[in-house]
Short mmCIF file of C-alpha atoms in Angstrom, two decimals:
data_model
loop_
_atom_site.label_atom_id
_atom_site.label_comp_id
_atom_site.label_asym_id
_atom_site.label_seq_id
_atom_site.Cartn_x
_atom_site.Cartn_y
_atom_site.Cartn_z
CA UNK A 18 0.06 -0.01 0.01
CA UNK A 19 0.91 3.60 -0.27
CA UNK A 20 1.18 5.19 3.07
CA UNK A 21 1.68 8.92 3.73
CA UNK A 22 2.79 9.71 7.28
CA UNK A 23 2.21 13.38 8.14
CA UNK A 24 4.43 14.34 11.01
CA UNK A 25 6.96 11.48 10.59
CA UNK A 26 8.65 11.92 14.00
CA UNK A 27 9.27 9.64 16.94
CA UNK A 28 6.58 7.14 16.26
CA UNK A 29 6.22 7.90 12.47
CA UNK A 30 9.80 7.00 11.76
CA UNK A 31 9.48 3.65 13.43
CA UNK A 32 6.24 3.07 11.64
CA UNK A 33 7.96 3.94 8.28
CA UNK A 34 10.68 1.33 9.03
CA UNK A 35 8.17 -1.29 9.83
CA UNK A 36 5.96 -0.64 6.85
CA UNK A 37 8.91 -0.57 4.52
CA UNK A 38 10.11 -3.87 5.95
CA UNK A 39 6.77 -5.31 4.88
CA UNK A 40 7.00 -3.99 1.34
CA UNK A 41 4.80 -0.95 1.48
CA UNK A 42 5.50 2.46 -0.18
CA UNK A 43 6.07 5.06 2.50
CA UNK A 44 6.34 8.91 2.38
CA UNK A 45 7.36 10.70 5.47
CA UNK A 46 6.30 14.41 5.62
CA UNK A 47 8.18 16.84 7.73
CA UNK A 48 8.84 20.60 7.63
CA UNK A 49 12.45 20.89 8.73
CA UNK A 50 15.66 19.86 7.03
CA UNK A 51 16.70 17.72 9.94
CA UNK A 52 13.37 16.00 9.88
CA UNK A 53 13.55 15.28 6.23
CA UNK A 54 17.05 13.92 6.68
CA UNK A 55 15.73 11.47 9.37
CA UNK A 56 12.85 10.31 7.02
CA UNK A 57 15.35 9.69 4.27
CA UNK A 58 17.67 7.77 6.75
CA UNK A 59 14.82 5.63 7.59
CA UNK A 60 14.43 4.67 4.06
CA UNK A 61 11.15 6.54 3.24
CA UNK A 62 10.55 9.10 0.60
CA UNK A 63 10.87 12.46 2.28
CA UNK A 64 8.53 15.32 1.41
CA UNK A 65 8.63 18.89 2.86
CA UNK A 66 5.27 20.18 3.85
CA UNK A 67 3.53 21.97 6.75
CA UNK A 68 0.00 20.83 7.67
CA UNK A 69 -0.74 24.40 8.84
CA UNK A 70 0.09 25.73 5.31
CA UNK A 71 -2.57 24.40 2.85
CA UNK A 72 -0.43 25.59 -0.23
CA UNK A 73 2.37 23.33 0.83
CA UNK A 74 0.19 20.11 0.71
CA UNK A 75 -0.32 20.08 -3.11
CA UNK A 76 3.19 18.54 -3.29
CA UNK A 77 2.18 15.50 -1.31
CA UNK A 78 1.76 12.24 -3.16
CA UNK A 79 -1.53 10.30 -3.36
CA UNK A 80 -1.83 7.49 -0.80
CA UNK A 81 -4.06 4.68 0.12
CA UNK A 82 -3.61 5.45 3.85
CA UNK A 83 -2.83 8.67 5.69
CA UNK A 84 -1.40 8.66 9.19
CA UNK A 85 -1.68 12.03 10.90
CA UNK A 86 1.06 11.93 13.57
CA UNK A 87 1.95 15.53 13.57
CA UNK A 88 3.27 17.11 16.85
CA UNK A 89 3.22 20.55 18.37
CA UNK A 90 6.65 20.13 20.02
CA UNK A 91 5.23 20.41 23.55
CA UNK A 92 3.65 23.85 22.86
CA UNK A 93 0.28 24.87 24.35
CA UNK A 94 -3.42 24.81 23.24
CA UNK A 95 -3.18 27.32 20.63
CA UNK A 96 -0.38 25.53 18.80
CA UNK A 97 -2.36 22.37 19.28
CA UNK A 98 -5.48 23.74 17.64
CA UNK A 99 -3.45 24.99 14.74
CA UNK A 100 -1.82 21.59 14.15
CA UNK A 101 -4.48 19.02 15.24
CA UNK A 102 -7.70 20.75 14.26
CA UNK A 103 -6.79 23.33 11.52
CA UNK A 104 -3.94 21.29 10.15
CA UNK A 105 -5.98 18.02 10.06
CA UNK A 106 -8.77 19.88 8.39
CA UNK A 107 -6.43 21.17 5.78
CA UNK A 108 -5.15 17.67 5.06
CA UNK A 109 -8.69 16.25 4.68
CA UNK A 110 -9.58 19.04 2.37
CA UNK A 111 -6.62 18.56 0.20
CA UNK A 112 -6.80 14.85 -0.10
CA UNK A 113 -10.63 14.84 -0.22
CA UNK A 114 -10.48 16.98 -3.39
CA UNK A 115 -8.30 14.59 -5.33
CA UNK A 116 -9.46 12.29 -8.03
CA UNK A 117 -7.68 9.34 -6.20
CA UNK A 118 -8.51 10.08 -2.47
CA UNK A 119 -7.11 7.87 0.35
CA UNK A 120 -9.31 5.13 1.63
CA UNK A 121 -8.66 6.06 5.27
CA UNK A 122 -6.97 8.33 7.72
CA UNK A 123 -5.51 7.19 11.05
CA UNK A 124 -5.08 9.92 13.63
CA UNK A 125 -2.72 9.45 16.65
CA UNK A 126 -4.39 10.80 19.75
CA UNK A 127 -3.70 10.54 23.50
CA UNK A 128 -5.25 8.84 26.53
CA UNK A 129 -5.03 12.35 28.04
CA UNK A 130 -8.53 12.75 26.58
CA UNK A 131 -10.06 10.56 29.41
CA UNK A 132 -9.11 13.02 32.28
CA UNK A 133 -9.14 11.71 35.89
CA UNK A 134 -10.91 8.64 36.79
CA UNK A 135 -9.49 8.06 40.35
CA UNK A 136 -7.44 4.99 39.36
CA UNK A 137 -10.43 3.30 37.66
CA UNK A 138 -10.20 1.40 34.36
CA UNK A 139 -10.97 3.13 31.02
CA UNK A 140 -11.41 1.78 27.56
CA UNK A 141 -12.79 2.86 24.19
CA UNK A 142 -16.30 3.00 25.64
CA UNK A 143 -15.40 5.35 28.53
CA UNK A 144 -16.96 8.88 28.18
CA UNK A 145 -14.30 11.46 27.64
CA UNK A 146 -13.50 14.14 30.08
CA UNK A 147 -10.62 16.38 28.92
CA UNK A 148 -9.28 18.61 31.72
CA UNK A 149 -7.13 21.04 29.75
CA UNK A 150 -7.47 23.17 26.74
CA UNK A 151 -4.99 21.05 24.95
CA UNK A 152 -6.90 17.73 25.60
CA UNK A 153 -10.09 19.55 24.56
CA UNK A 154 -8.39 20.22 21.25
CA UNK A 155 -7.55 16.56 20.92
CA UNK A 156 -11.09 15.57 21.41
CA UNK A 157 -12.16 17.95 18.69
CA UNK A 158 -9.51 16.55 16.35
CA UNK A 159 -10.87 13.05 17.05
CA UNK A 160 -14.43 14.13 16.01
CA UNK A 161 -12.96 15.45 12.79
CA UNK A 162 -11.52 12.11 11.98
CA UNK A 163 -14.53 10.03 12.96
CA UNK A 164 -17.15 12.38 11.61
CA UNK A 165 -15.86 14.95 9.15
CA UNK A 166 -13.52 12.74 7.28
CA UNK A 167 -16.46 10.79 5.81
CA UNK A 168 -17.66 14.04 4.14
CA UNK A 169 -14.44 13.65 2.01
CA UNK A 170 -15.19 9.98 1.30
CA UNK A 171 -12.42 9.02 3.72
CA UNK A 172 -12.80 6.52 6.57
CA UNK A 173 -11.37 7.53 9.87
CA UNK A 174 -9.66 5.69 12.71
CA UNK A 175 -8.37 7.13 16.11
CA UNK A 176 -5.58 5.64 17.86
CA UNK A 177 -5.19 6.76 21.48
CA UNK A 178 -1.60 6.18 22.65
CA UNK A 179 -0.81 5.83 26.29
CA UNK A 180 2.55 7.42 27.48
CA UNK A 181 5.22 6.77 24.83
CA UNK A 182 8.67 5.55 25.84
CA UNK A 183 11.59 3.95 24.17
CA UNK A 184 14.94 4.97 22.72
CA UNK A 185 15.80 8.62 23.86
CA UNK A 186 12.54 8.72 26.03
CA UNK A 187 13.29 6.32 28.88
CA UNK A 188 13.59 9.26 31.39
CA UNK A 189 15.00 6.96 34.07
CA UNK A 190 16.26 9.84 36.17
CA UNK A 191 12.73 10.96 36.82
CA UNK A 192 12.07 7.81 38.78
CA UNK A 193 15.46 6.89 40.02
CA UNK A 194 16.05 10.22 41.66
CA UNK A 195 12.54 10.83 42.97
CA UNK A 196 10.49 11.86 44.66
CA UNK A 197 7.93 9.57 43.04
CA UNK A 198 4.31 10.50 43.61
CA UNK A 199 1.72 7.84 44.02
CA UNK A 200 -0.45 6.84 41.07
CA UNK A 201 -0.63 4.80 37.76
CA UNK A 202 1.46 5.02 34.68
CA UNK A 203 -0.13 3.88 31.41
CA UNK A 204 2.66 3.22 28.84
CA UNK A 205 3.38 1.87 25.35
CA UNK A 206 6.84 1.35 23.80
CA UNK A 207 7.48 3.13 20.52
CA UNK A 208 7.92 -0.06 18.73
CA UNK A 209 4.47 -1.30 19.75
CA UNK A 210 2.86 2.16 19.14
CA UNK A 211 4.03 1.95 15.57
CA UNK A 212 3.38 -1.82 15.38
CA UNK A 213 -0.15 -1.24 16.44
CA UNK A 214 -0.77 1.31 13.68
CA UNK A 215 0.99 -0.89 11.12
CA UNK A 216 -1.21 -3.84 12.15
CA UNK A 217 -4.39 -1.77 11.63
CA UNK A 218 -3.29 -0.71 8.20
CA UNK A 219 -2.33 -4.24 7.01
CA UNK A 220 -5.35 -5.85 8.45
CA UNK A 221 -7.70 -3.01 7.48
CA UNK A 222 -8.80 -2.99 11.08
CA UNK A 223 -10.95 -0.54 13.09
CA UNK A 224 -12.27 1.67 10.36
CA UNK A 225 -14.59 4.23 11.84
CA UNK A 226 -13.47 3.20 15.32
CA UNK A 227 -11.19 4.13 18.29
CA UNK A 228 -8.49 1.95 19.58
CA UNK A 229 -6.78 2.38 22.80
CA UNK A 230 -3.07 1.47 22.39
CA UNK A 231 -1.35 0.70 25.90
CA UNK A 232 0.50 -2.20 27.12
CA UNK A 233 -0.89 -5.00 29.44
CA UNK A 234 -0.04 -3.62 32.82
CA UNK A 235 -0.80 -0.15 34.02
CA UNK A 236 2.14 0.46 36.41
CA UNK A 237 1.84 1.46 39.95
CA UNK A 238 4.43 4.35 40.00
CA UNK A 239 5.99 3.39 43.34
CA UNK A 240 6.33 -0.26 42.28
CA UNK A 241 7.70 0.77 38.82
CA UNK A 242 10.30 3.10 40.44
CA UNK A 243 11.37 0.39 42.88
CA UNK A 244 11.73 -2.15 40.01
CA UNK A 245 13.85 0.25 38.11
CA UNK A 246 16.05 0.97 41.10
CA UNK A 247 16.47 -2.80 41.83
CA UNK A 248 17.35 -3.72 38.32
CA UNK A 249 19.79 -0.75 38.05
CA UNK A 250 21.39 -1.70 41.48
CA UNK A 251 20.74 1.75 42.95
CA UNK A 252 18.95 2.88 46.03
CA UNK A 253 15.19 3.01 45.90
CA UNK A 254 13.92 6.62 45.43
CA UNK A 255 11.81 8.67 47.88
CA UNK A 256 8.08 8.20 47.78
CA UNK A 257 5.36 10.68 48.42
CA UNK A 258 1.55 10.50 48.48
CA UNK A 259 -0.50 12.62 46.28
CA UNK A 260 -1.71 15.07 49.00
CA UNK A 261 1.79 15.39 50.40
CA UNK A 262 3.21 16.24 46.91
CA UNK A 263 0.43 18.78 46.20
CA UNK A 264 0.56 20.37 49.61
CA UNK A 265 4.38 21.07 49.09
CA UNK A 266 3.23 23.84 46.73
CA UNK A 267 6.20 23.53 44.40
CA UNK A 268 4.45 22.05 41.43
CA UNK A 269 3.46 23.90 38.22
CA UNK A 270 -0.22 23.86 37.33
CA UNK A 271 0.53 21.24 34.50
CA UNK A 272 2.50 19.05 37.05
CA UNK A 273 -0.31 19.39 39.61
CA UNK A 274 -2.78 18.29 37.02
CA UNK A 275 -0.71 15.29 36.18
CA UNK A 276 -0.43 14.30 39.76
CA UNK A 277 -4.13 14.54 40.32
CA UNK A 278 -5.00 12.46 37.22
CA UNK A 279 -5.14 8.82 37.57
CA UNK A 280 -6.54 5.98 35.44
CA UNK A 281 -5.76 2.44 34.20
CA UNK A 282 -6.02 1.93 30.47
CA UNK A 283 -7.54 -1.42 29.18
CA UNK A 284 -6.16 -2.79 25.80
CA UNK A 285 -8.52 -5.75 25.28
CA UNK A 286 -9.67 -4.25 21.97
CA UNK A 287 -6.17 -3.97 20.75
CA UNK A 288 -5.71 -7.74 21.50
CA UNK A 289 -9.07 -8.47 19.97
CA UNK A 290 -7.92 -6.90 16.73
CA UNK A 291 -5.06 -9.41 16.67
CA UNK A 292 -2.08 -7.42 17.68
CA UNK A 293 0.55 -9.01 19.85
CA UNK A 294 2.69 -6.74 21.86
CA UNK A 295 6.52 -6.96 21.67
CA UNK A 296 6.83 -5.34 25.15
CA UNK A 297 3.79 -6.40 27.17
CA UNK A 298 4.83 -4.57 30.30
CA UNK A 299 7.44 -2.12 31.28
CA UNK A 300 9.74 -5.05 32.41
CA UNK A 301 10.42 -6.07 28.95
CA UNK A 302 10.36 -2.51 27.62
CA UNK A 303 12.86 -1.01 30.06
CA UNK A 304 15.16 -3.98 30.21
CA UNK A 305 17.87 -2.68 27.89
CA UNK A 306 17.84 0.87 29.62
CA UNK A 307 18.22 -0.32 33.20
CA UNK A 308 20.95 -2.91 32.12
CA UNK A 309 22.91 -0.02 30.55
CA UNK A 310 22.37 2.12 33.79
CA UNK A 311 23.37 -0.79 35.92
CA UNK A 312 26.55 -1.29 33.92
CA UNK A 313 27.40 2.51 34.27
CA UNK A 314 26.87 2.52 38.05
CA UNK A 315 29.06 -0.49 38.39
CA UNK A 316 32.03 0.96 36.60
#
């Protein structure tokens, strides 16, 4: 198939590598010279375009599947709206006007759209409760894919990623140095995030649907931090309860929201769709990183 990955960054590059290995034709779209070089290095065709600039999208090739994985680079709600809502609308308008439009678009969203559930389980049927302007934008973008894409003759799929980790994003220091606040972590290794999207493309799965992509075990933060420390052969970090951490008064508003937000993500639908995780829990996913840390601490 012809797959166009718009925003071919952290997950997109891994997706491109997996799809190319399976014989697909992949175009990676970036807006910077460094980004384009990374796409070429991965083996995909690199095309320069910016989803927020409609005039730039005419240079993009036709495709059977679009994957919208653009990023705001950590910027705020206004930037998120520009990319995820306006940019996505631009892409749908461009491809929907073509004589050979794509069959489907897959949008990579976030489990942040669920908000706080007090540690309870959430899945694809759980009502959304975005708690920030940025997550409200993500919900709006999901609606675009699931409802408005059809106006252009394109089927939509939403993939909600749990917290991404993997090469260059293990962030061990955050948990090894502490303090670690109580709560749950919902995670997915980059290889499985990309693998799940590739699986949906190759099996034609979940058209018009939402799929939550997380690993098999929401991790208790304290247990996760202790496991990391034990495996890395360093002292276990300091632990703090949520109330204690909030009462300290040294958290930014965004950090306090993260501390207050707790849920456990259920991935039963992902398994029902036939995807087998390479890294079913953090133990497999973090193994190489903690072994490297252990070797360094032993030197």
